[in-house]
Amino acid sequence: MKSILIVSMVELKMKKIRLILSSFLNLILPKFCVNCQREGFYFCDDCLLFLSESNLICPVCQKSSYFGNRHKSCPKLNRLDGLVSFWDYDGSIKEAIHKIKYQGLFDVLEEVLEQTIYVFEKDPFRFSIFLSFLTDEKTLITFIPTNPVNYKERGFDQARLLADHLARTLKKSTSVLLKKNRNTKSQTGLNKEERFINVKDSFSFIPQGSGVIEKVLLVDDVWTSGATMQEGCRVLKNNGIKEVWGLTIAKA
Ligand SMILES: [Zn+2]
Ligand SMILES: [Zn+2]
């Protein structure tokens, strides 16, 4: 048992080393546009024009919500209080997320986030509730953990990369509040109801010692049915957290 543990720890270390090497190589190797393969940046000037900003929605009924907050008339119990997704999960953004997730090209994320800042700057009023939540010193930043088997294969957690980046920008640190209890099958191909069943009870809460946690930002890469985020939120709220907003790069 002990030797199996040592072998898997060595494997994980090797994966991390390979990832560090590959992200170093990414810095010195030429970059190609994720969409048209033109050399220079991961998003070339032409393809940038086609990035499609996502409308903000209420995380419960998934209908339009100007500030991304949950409608007052929508069910409240253990649900997300708000949601911000920046882009439609399509074209270059979809390609970029695939490059991060399956090829470990972390610097793609930097370029995605650079573009995301422009979205905020263009319409700060629309993001005002979210930004005051995000910058509140009581708000902790956490993420949806990936399946243990995926983590073992890839050696990183894509949602954590995003959470870490955001936390660094805000001079905070990422809090690890959720643990994945079991491997869940891919949500792709499942209908909405099956997606909720698939992730039910798949997370547990990691207590953070003393002190009450009031507000949490829950980060993930893509919002599709919202099943995973709502399940993560349910676990957080069952453990006393009062307000939870979700943040994803893209919305399908
Ligand atoms: Zn291009
Ligand atoms: Zn609603």
XYZ file of C-alpha atoms and ligand atoms in Angstrom:
254
model
C 0.000 0.000 0.000
C 2.777 2.388 1.023
C 4.790 1.666 -2.132
C 1.722 2.269 -4.307
C 1.336 5.623 -2.597
C 4.995 6.499 -3.186
C 4.766 5.481 -6.873
C 1.670 7.624 -7.412
C 3.291 10.576 -5.614
C 6.358 10.274 -7.846
C 4.081 10.103 -10.904
C 2.280 13.262 -9.820
C 5.596 15.044 -9.205
C 6.824 14.040 -12.671
C 3.608 15.371 -14.193
C 4.061 18.671 -12.393
C 7.662 18.906 -13.640
C 6.520 18.171 -17.196
C 3.825 20.832 -16.869
C 6.301 23.410 -15.599
C 8.631 22.548 -18.488
C 5.862 22.767 -21.044
C 4.620 26.107 -19.701
C 8.228 27.351 -19.842
C 8.466 26.138 -23.434
C 5.201 27.926 -24.195
C 6.936 31.159 -23.283
C 9.778 30.678 -25.730
C 7.972 28.850 -28.519
C 5.876 30.817 -31.007
C 2.179 31.138 -30.247
C -0.517 30.416 -32.777
C -4.085 31.727 -32.832
C -6.334 29.037 -31.305
C -8.876 29.616 -34.074
C -7.050 30.363 -37.373
C -3.508 29.249 -36.382
C -1.938 32.568 -37.400
C 1.380 33.087 -35.575
C 1.680 35.704 -32.831
C -0.976 35.443 -30.137
C -3.505 32.829 -29.020
C -6.201 35.291 -30.117
C -5.275 37.133 -33.327
C -6.796 40.570 -34.048
C -9.255 39.142 -36.577
C -10.531 36.312 -34.383
C -10.819 38.647 -31.378
C -13.624 40.445 -33.233
C -15.673 37.262 -33.122
C -15.438 36.634 -29.381
C -19.001 36.706 -28.191
C -19.743 38.192 -24.760
C -22.215 36.224 -22.716
C -25.420 37.782 -21.385
C -25.703 37.687 -17.614
C -28.362 35.322 -16.329
C -30.077 34.428 -13.071
C -28.342 31.198 -11.933
C -31.665 29.619 -10.915
C -34.122 30.134 -13.800
C -31.261 30.893 -16.239
C -33.219 33.776 -17.751
C -31.660 37.165 -18.331
C -30.641 39.137 -15.230
C -29.025 42.531 -15.777
C -26.500 42.287 -12.918
C -26.254 38.479 -12.886
C -28.005 38.269 -9.507
C -30.676 35.680 -8.687
C -34.194 37.071 -9.268
C -36.028 37.875 -6.050
C -38.892 35.646 -7.234
C -36.639 32.606 -7.886
C -36.127 29.887 -5.211
C -33.421 30.856 -2.793
C -32.684 27.828 -0.620
C -29.090 26.624 -1.108
C -28.936 28.176 -4.578
C -26.336 30.520 -6.059
C -26.985 34.191 -5.354
C -25.477 35.302 -8.630
C -23.487 34.237 -11.647
C -21.038 35.876 -14.004
C -19.878 34.164 -17.203
C -17.834 36.247 -19.587
C -18.049 34.522 -22.948
C -20.252 32.253 -24.982
C -18.707 28.792 -25.066
C -18.014 28.828 -28.758
C -15.288 29.404 -31.383
C -11.975 30.709 -30.055
C -13.048 30.596 -26.388
C -14.008 26.922 -26.675
C -10.678 26.174 -28.381
C -8.808 28.134 -25.708
C -10.489 26.265 -22.842
C -9.633 22.959 -24.538
C -5.989 24.039 -24.849
C -5.861 24.852 -21.125
C -7.721 21.721 -20.036
C -6.178 19.079 -22.277
C -2.791 20.542 -23.269
C -1.890 22.460 -20.099
C -1.188 25.648 -22.102
C -1.546 27.896 -19.059
C -0.514 31.089 -20.815
C -3.673 30.821 -22.958
C -5.514 31.624 -19.733
C -3.511 34.835 -19.361
C -4.697 36.001 -22.773
C -8.298 34.980 -22.062
C -8.241 36.994 -18.834
C -6.632 39.967 -20.555
C -9.626 40.089 -22.900
C -11.980 39.621 -19.975
C -10.712 42.802 -18.302
C -11.954 44.761 -21.346
C -15.428 43.307 -20.798
C -15.437 44.721 -17.250
C -14.024 48.067 -18.340
C -16.579 48.539 -21.086
C -19.583 48.222 -18.794
C -18.585 48.518 -15.131
C -22.181 49.273 -14.074
C -23.387 45.868 -15.270
C -20.718 44.177 -13.109
C -21.074 46.505 -10.122
C -22.855 44.031 -7.781
C -20.455 41.262 -8.731
C -17.377 43.481 -8.303
C -18.436 44.665 -4.855
C -18.988 41.025 -3.853
C -15.636 39.991 -5.325
C -13.612 42.747 -3.672
C -15.314 42.420 -0.261
C -12.628 41.336 2.188
C -15.034 38.739 3.626
C -15.278 36.968 0.247
C -13.214 33.814 -0.114
C -12.335 32.465 -3.548
C -12.738 28.754 -4.173
C -13.202 26.432 -7.149
C -14.984 23.306 -8.368
C -12.471 20.460 -7.990
C -12.029 18.148 -10.951
C -12.476 14.357 -10.782
C -9.604 12.635 -8.930
C -8.899 10.530 -12.042
C -8.603 13.654 -14.241
C -6.367 15.321 -11.685
C -4.114 12.283 -11.666
C -3.939 12.276 -15.468
C -3.383 16.016 -15.971
C -1.616 16.976 -12.760
C -3.620 20.195 -12.400
C -7.079 21.511 -11.826
C -8.205 23.946 -14.524
C -10.768 25.706 -12.318
C -8.092 26.173 -9.661
C -5.791 27.849 -12.210
C -8.483 30.435 -12.811
C -9.215 30.842 -9.078
C -5.487 31.255 -8.315
C -5.091 33.862 -11.029
C -8.042 35.848 -9.746
C -6.935 35.531 -6.127
C -3.420 36.738 -6.989
C -4.854 39.776 -8.776
C -6.891 40.618 -5.669
C -3.989 39.855 -3.317
C -5.995 37.050 -1.742
C -5.280 33.339 -1.626
C -7.432 30.526 -2.980
C -9.343 28.609 -0.313
C -9.843 24.887 -0.887
C -13.368 24.400 0.444
C -14.692 21.524 -1.656
C -13.431 18.015 -2.115
C -14.599 15.643 -4.834
C -15.777 12.431 -3.142
C -15.904 10.256 -6.213
C -15.337 10.293 -9.943
C -18.478 11.392 -11.730
C -18.998 10.521 -15.369
C -18.699 13.311 -17.933
C -21.791 15.539 -18.076
C -21.526 15.621 -21.873
C -24.437 13.820 -23.478
C -26.581 13.834 -20.322
C -29.843 15.778 -20.162
C -30.417 18.411 -17.490
C -32.057 16.048 -15.007
C -29.357 13.377 -15.467
C -26.666 16.017 -14.910
C -28.130 16.934 -11.508
C -28.357 13.231 -10.520
C -24.802 12.556 -11.743
C -23.223 15.163 -9.442
C -25.526 14.697 -6.422
C -23.493 14.266 -3.199
C -20.227 14.227 -5.153
C -18.642 17.030 -3.064
C -17.863 17.364 0.594
C -16.901 20.444 2.582
C -13.399 20.981 3.937
C -13.692 22.866 7.267
C -11.410 25.899 7.597
C -10.746 25.995 11.324
C -12.256 28.779 13.377
C -14.188 31.756 12.088
C -17.375 32.025 10.116
C -17.190 32.126 6.336
C -19.847 34.503 5.034
C -19.241 34.893 1.330
C -17.690 32.643 -1.295
C -16.954 33.022 -4.979
C -17.139 29.614 -6.638
C -15.055 29.359 -9.821
C -15.319 26.903 -12.705
C -14.349 26.915 -16.381
C -17.710 26.438 -18.128
C -21.374 26.779 -17.100
C -23.633 24.383 -19.009
C -26.704 23.251 -17.036
C -25.360 24.712 -13.805
C -25.762 21.310 -12.090
C -22.161 21.114 -10.861
C -22.053 24.709 -9.609
C -25.437 24.399 -7.861
C -24.325 21.179 -6.158
C -21.078 22.825 -5.003
C -23.101 25.797 -3.757
C -25.535 23.525 -1.904
C -22.653 21.945 0.027
C -21.178 25.369 0.861
C -24.521 26.728 2.076
C -25.250 23.570 4.084
C -22.031 24.360 5.901
C -23.122 27.820 6.936
C -21.930 30.024 4.075
C -24.508 32.746 3.520
C -23.807 34.103 0.079
C -22.291 32.339 -2.936
C -21.702 33.745 -6.422
C -20.489 31.670 -9.346
C -17.900 32.711 -11.916
C -17.059 30.896 -15.139
C -14.999 31.846 -18.187
C -17.766 30.729 -20.522
C -21.411 29.760 -20.683
C -22.695 27.095 -23.072
Zn -7.097 33.955 -35.586
Zn -34.478 33.714 -11.962
